[in-house]
Short mmCIF file of C-alpha atoms and ligand atoms in Angstrom, two decimals:
data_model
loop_
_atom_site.label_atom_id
_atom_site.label_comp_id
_atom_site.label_asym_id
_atom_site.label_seq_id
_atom_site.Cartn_x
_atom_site.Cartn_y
_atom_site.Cartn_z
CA UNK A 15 17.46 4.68 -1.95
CA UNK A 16 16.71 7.72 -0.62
CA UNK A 17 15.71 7.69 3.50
CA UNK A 18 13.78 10.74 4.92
CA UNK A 19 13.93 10.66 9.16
CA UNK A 20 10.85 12.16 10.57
CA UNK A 21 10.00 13.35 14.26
CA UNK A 22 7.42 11.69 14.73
CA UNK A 23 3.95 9.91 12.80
CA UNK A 24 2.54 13.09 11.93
CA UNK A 25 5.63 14.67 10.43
CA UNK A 26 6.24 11.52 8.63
CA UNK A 27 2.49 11.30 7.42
CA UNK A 28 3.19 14.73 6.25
CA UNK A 29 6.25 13.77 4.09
CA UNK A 30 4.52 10.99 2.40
CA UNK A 31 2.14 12.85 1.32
CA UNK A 32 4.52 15.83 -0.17
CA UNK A 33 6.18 13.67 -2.07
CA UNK A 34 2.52 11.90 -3.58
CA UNK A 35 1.89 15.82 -4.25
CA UNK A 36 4.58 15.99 -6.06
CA UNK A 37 3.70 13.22 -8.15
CA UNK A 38 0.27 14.53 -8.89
CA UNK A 39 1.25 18.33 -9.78
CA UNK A 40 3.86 17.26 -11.87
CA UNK A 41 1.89 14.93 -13.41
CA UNK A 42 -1.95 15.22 -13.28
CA UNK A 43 -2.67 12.02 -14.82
CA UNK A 44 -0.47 9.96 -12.44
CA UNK A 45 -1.13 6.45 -11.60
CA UNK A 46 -1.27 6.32 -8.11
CA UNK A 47 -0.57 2.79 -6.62
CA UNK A 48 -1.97 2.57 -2.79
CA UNK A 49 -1.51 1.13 0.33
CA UNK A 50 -3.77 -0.29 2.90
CA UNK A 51 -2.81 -0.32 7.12
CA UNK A 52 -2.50 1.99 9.29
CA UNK A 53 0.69 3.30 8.47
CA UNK A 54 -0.69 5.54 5.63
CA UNK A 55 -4.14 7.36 6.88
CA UNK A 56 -2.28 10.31 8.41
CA UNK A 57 -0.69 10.47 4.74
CA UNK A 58 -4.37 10.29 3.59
CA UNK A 59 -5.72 12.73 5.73
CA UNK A 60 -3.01 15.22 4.75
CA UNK A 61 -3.67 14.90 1.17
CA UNK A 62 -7.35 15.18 1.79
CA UNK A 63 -6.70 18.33 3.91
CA UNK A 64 -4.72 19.85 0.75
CA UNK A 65 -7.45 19.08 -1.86
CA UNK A 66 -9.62 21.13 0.43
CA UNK A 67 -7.45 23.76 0.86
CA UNK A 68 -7.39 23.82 -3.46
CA UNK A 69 -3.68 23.11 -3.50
CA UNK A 70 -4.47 19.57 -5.25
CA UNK A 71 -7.10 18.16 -7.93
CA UNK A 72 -7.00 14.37 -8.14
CA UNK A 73 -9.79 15.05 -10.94
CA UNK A 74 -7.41 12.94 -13.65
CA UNK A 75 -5.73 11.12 -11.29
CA UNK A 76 -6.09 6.79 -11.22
CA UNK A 77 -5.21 4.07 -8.69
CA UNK A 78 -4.54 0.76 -8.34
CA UNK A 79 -4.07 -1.05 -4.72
CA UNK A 80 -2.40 -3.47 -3.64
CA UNK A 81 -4.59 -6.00 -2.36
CA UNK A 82 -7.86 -7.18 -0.86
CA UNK A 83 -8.91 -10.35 1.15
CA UNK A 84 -10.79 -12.79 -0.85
CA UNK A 85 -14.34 -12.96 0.04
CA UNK A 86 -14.99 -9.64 1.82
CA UNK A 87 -17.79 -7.83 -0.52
CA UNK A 88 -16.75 -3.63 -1.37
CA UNK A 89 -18.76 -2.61 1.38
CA UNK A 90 -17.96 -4.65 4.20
CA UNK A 91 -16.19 -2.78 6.73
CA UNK A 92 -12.91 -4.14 6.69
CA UNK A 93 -12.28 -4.95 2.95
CA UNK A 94 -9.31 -2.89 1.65
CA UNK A 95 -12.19 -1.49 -0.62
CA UNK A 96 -14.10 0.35 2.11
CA UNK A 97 -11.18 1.16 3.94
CA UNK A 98 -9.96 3.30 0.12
CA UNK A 99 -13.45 4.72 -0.31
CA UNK A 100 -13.85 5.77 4.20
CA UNK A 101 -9.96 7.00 4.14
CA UNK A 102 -9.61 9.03 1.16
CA UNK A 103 -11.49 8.67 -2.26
CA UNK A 104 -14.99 9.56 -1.09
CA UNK A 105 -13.06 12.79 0.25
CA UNK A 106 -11.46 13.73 -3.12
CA UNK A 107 -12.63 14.26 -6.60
CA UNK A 108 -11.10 11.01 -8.03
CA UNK A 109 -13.32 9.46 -11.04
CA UNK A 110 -14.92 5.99 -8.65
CA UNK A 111 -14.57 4.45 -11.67
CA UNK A 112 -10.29 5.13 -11.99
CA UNK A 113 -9.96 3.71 -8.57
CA UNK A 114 -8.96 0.33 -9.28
CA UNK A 115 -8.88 -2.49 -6.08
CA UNK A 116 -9.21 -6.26 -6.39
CA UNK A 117 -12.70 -7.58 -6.02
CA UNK A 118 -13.01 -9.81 -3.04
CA UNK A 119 -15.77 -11.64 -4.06
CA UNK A 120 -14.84 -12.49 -7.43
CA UNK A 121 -16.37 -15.83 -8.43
CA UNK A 122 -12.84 -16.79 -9.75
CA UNK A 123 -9.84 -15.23 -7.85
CA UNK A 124 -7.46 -16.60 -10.29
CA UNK A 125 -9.62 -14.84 -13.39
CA UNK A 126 -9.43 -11.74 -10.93
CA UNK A 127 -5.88 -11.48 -10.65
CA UNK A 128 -5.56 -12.35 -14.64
CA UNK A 129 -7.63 -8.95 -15.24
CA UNK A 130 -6.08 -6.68 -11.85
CA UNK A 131 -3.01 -7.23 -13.87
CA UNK A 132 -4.42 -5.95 -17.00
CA UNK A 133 -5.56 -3.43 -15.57
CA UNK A 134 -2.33 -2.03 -14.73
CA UNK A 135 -0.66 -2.75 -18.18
CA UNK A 136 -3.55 -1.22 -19.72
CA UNK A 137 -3.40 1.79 -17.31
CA UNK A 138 0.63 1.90 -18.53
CA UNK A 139 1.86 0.66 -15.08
CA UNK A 140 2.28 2.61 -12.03
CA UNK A 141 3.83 5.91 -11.50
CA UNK A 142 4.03 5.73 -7.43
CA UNK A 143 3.50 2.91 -5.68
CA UNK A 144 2.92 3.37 -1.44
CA UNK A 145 3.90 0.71 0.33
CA UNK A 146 3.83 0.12 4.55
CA UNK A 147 5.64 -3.08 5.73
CA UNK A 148 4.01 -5.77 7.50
CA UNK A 149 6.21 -6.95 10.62
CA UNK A 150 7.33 -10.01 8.65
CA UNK A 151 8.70 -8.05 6.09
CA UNK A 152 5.76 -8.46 3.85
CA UNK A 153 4.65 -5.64 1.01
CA UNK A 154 1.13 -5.95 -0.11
CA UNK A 155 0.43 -9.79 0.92
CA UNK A 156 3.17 -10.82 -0.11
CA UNK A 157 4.15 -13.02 2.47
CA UNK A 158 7.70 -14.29 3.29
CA UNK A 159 8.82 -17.31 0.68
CA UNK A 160 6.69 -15.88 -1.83
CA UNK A 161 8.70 -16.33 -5.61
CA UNK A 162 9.94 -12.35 -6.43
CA UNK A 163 8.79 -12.93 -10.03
CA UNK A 164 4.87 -13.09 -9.58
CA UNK A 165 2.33 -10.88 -10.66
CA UNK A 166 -1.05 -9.98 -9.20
CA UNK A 167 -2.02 -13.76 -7.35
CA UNK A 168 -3.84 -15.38 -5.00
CA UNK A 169 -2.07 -16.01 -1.12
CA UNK A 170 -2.50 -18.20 2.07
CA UNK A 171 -2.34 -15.70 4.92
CA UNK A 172 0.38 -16.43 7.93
CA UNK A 173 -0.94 -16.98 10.89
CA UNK A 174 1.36 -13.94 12.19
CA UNK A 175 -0.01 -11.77 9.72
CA UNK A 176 -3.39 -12.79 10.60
CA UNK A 177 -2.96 -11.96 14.06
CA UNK A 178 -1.89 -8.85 13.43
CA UNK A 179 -5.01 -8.09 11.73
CA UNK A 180 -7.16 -9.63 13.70
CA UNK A 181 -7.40 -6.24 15.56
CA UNK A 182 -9.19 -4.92 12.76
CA UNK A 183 -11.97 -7.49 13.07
CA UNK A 184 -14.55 -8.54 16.07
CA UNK A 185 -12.87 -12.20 16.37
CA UNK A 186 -9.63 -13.61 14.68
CA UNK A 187 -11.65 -16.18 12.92
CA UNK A 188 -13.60 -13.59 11.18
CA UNK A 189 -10.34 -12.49 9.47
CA UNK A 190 -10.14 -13.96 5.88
CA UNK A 191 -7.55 -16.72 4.79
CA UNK A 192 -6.65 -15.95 1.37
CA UNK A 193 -5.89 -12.57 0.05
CA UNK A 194 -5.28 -11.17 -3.85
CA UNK A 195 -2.20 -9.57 -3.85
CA UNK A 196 -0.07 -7.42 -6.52
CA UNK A 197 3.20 -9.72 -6.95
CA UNK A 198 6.87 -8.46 -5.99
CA UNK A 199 6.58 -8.30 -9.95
CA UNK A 200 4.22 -6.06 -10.31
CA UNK A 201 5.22 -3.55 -7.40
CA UNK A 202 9.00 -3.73 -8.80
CA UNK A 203 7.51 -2.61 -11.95
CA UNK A 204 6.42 0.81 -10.56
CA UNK A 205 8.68 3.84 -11.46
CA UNK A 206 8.82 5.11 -7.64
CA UNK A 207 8.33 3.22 -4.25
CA UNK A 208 7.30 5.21 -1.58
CA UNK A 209 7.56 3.08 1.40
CA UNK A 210 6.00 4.50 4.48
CA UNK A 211 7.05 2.77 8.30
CA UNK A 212 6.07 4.14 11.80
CA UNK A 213 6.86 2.79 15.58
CA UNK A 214 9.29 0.89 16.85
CA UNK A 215 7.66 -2.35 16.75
CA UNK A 216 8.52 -2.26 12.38
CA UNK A 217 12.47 -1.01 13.65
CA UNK A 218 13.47 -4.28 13.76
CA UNK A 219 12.13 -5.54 9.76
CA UNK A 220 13.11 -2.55 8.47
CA UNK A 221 17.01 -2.70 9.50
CA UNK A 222 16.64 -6.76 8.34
CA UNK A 223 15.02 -5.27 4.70
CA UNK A 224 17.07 -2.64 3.95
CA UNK A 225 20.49 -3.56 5.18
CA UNK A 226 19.85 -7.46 5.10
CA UNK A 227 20.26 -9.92 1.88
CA UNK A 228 17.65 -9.58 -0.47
CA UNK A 229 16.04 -12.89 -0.33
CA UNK A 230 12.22 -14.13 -0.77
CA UNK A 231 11.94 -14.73 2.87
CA UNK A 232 12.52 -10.87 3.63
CA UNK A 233 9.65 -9.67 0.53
CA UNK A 234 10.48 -6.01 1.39
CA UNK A 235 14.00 -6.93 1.09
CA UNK A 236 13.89 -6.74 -2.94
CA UNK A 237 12.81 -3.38 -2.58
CA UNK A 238 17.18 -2.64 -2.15
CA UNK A 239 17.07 -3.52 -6.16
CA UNK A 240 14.69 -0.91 -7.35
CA UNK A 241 16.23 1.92 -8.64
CA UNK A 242 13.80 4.51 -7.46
CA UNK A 243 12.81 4.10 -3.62
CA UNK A 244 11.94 6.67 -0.67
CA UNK A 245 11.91 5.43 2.01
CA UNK A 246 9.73 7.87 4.96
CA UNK A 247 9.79 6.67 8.50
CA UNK A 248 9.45 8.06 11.99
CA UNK A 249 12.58 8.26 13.79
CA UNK A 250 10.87 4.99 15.79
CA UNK A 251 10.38 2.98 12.97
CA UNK A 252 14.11 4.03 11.98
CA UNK A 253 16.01 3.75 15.17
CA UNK A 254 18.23 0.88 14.08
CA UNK A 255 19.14 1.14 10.93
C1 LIG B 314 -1.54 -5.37 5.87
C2 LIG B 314 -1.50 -4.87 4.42
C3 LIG B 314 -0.14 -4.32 4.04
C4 LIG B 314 0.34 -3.38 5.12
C5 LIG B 314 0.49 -4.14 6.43
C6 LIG B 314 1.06 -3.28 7.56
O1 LIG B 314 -1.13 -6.68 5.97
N1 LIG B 314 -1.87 -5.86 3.45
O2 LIG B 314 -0.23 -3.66 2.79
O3 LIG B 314 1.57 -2.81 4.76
O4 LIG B 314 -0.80 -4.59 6.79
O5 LIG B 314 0.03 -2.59 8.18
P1 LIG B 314 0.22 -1.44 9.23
O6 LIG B 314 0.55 -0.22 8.44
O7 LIG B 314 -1.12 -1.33 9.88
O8 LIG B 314 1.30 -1.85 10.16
#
């Protein structure tokens, strides 16, 4: 694993996104797997900032994310969907229709999950996956427990992990219970991780993930067995490992 120490958010932001760069001028036609959260807008905005300046073209470029909650429709203002399309895809010249996210309001999540993953066969799996960490170690939705050898699925939300996002929404009760999430599979499948942390509040999971066991209760934890990962943090988010 490879560890870059940045000053601060903004320098880290700015990382991330050189390295995504990378990906894409080397390889025009990358698959681009991407992250919801906070963590990676300032790596968004920076990549946006580029494609204006003419340094990037994202015209052959496709994505898959991660996730989405389970019954929040494209446009609603906090579905993983919107949050793509506001932070960076309505900025770009991406095709709309090779940005790939699970559909929330899919009559049958389970169907849904069957087709998100053949999507990403079908695409030839993913060349760069982002990933932020959730402050129970979880990737995606991936929540603690969860079996390492799943695919794209359906998940029951922790309670901590809906907390944490209940910031995002007027009340915590408007925050949705179930999410589809990519598996630990399908994310150990891509060729590169690019895991982005910032703060001190995520020092603490990321010393348990990356020095820790690797065990299902730690998801981000398997992330020590891939052989490709960078991981890009503020000197925060770093501090104890
Ligand atoms: C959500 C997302 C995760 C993300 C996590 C951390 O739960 N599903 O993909 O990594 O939040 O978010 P933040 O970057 O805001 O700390």
């Amino acid at each position: 694993m490879k560890i870059y120490v940045a000053e601060d958010y903004q320098s880290m932001s700015r990382k991330a996104a050189n390295i995504v760069s990378a990906q894409v001028i080397l390889n025009p036609a990358s698959v681009l797997g991407l992250a919801t959260g906070s963590t990676p807008v300032g790596m968004y905005k920076q990549l946006i900032d580029w494609y204006n300046k003419g340094d990037l073209d994202f015209d052959q470029v496709k994505s898959v994310n991660l996730d989405e909650y389970v019954g929040l429709a494209p446009d609603h203002p906090q579905s993983y969907r919107y949050f793509m399309q506001t932070n960076f895809f309505d900025h770009i010249n991406i095709d709309p229709a090779a940005t790939n996210v699970p559909q929330g309001l899919a009559a049958d999540p389970a169907a849904e999950c069957a087709r998100y993953n053949q999507v990403i066969r079908g695409l030839g799996g993913i060349d760069i996956q982002v990933l932020g960490m959730g402050h129970n170690g979880h990737i995606g939705f991936n929540e603690p427990g969860e079996a390492f050898e799943l695919e794209t699925h359906v998940v029951d939300l922790q309670e901590s992990t809906i907390a944490a996002n209940a910031r995002f929404f007027e009340k915590k009760e408007d925050v949705p219970s179930r999410a589809i999430t990519m598996g630990i599979k399908s994310i150990m499948q891509a060729r590169q991780i690019l895991v982005v942390v910032s703060g001190e509040d995520k020092a603490a999971i990321v010393k348990t993930a990356f020095t820790g066991p690797v065990t299902p209760l730690v998801p981000a934890s398997i992330l020590q067995m891939h052989p490709n990962v960078v991981l890009v943090g503020d000197r925060a988010a770093l501090s104890k490992l």
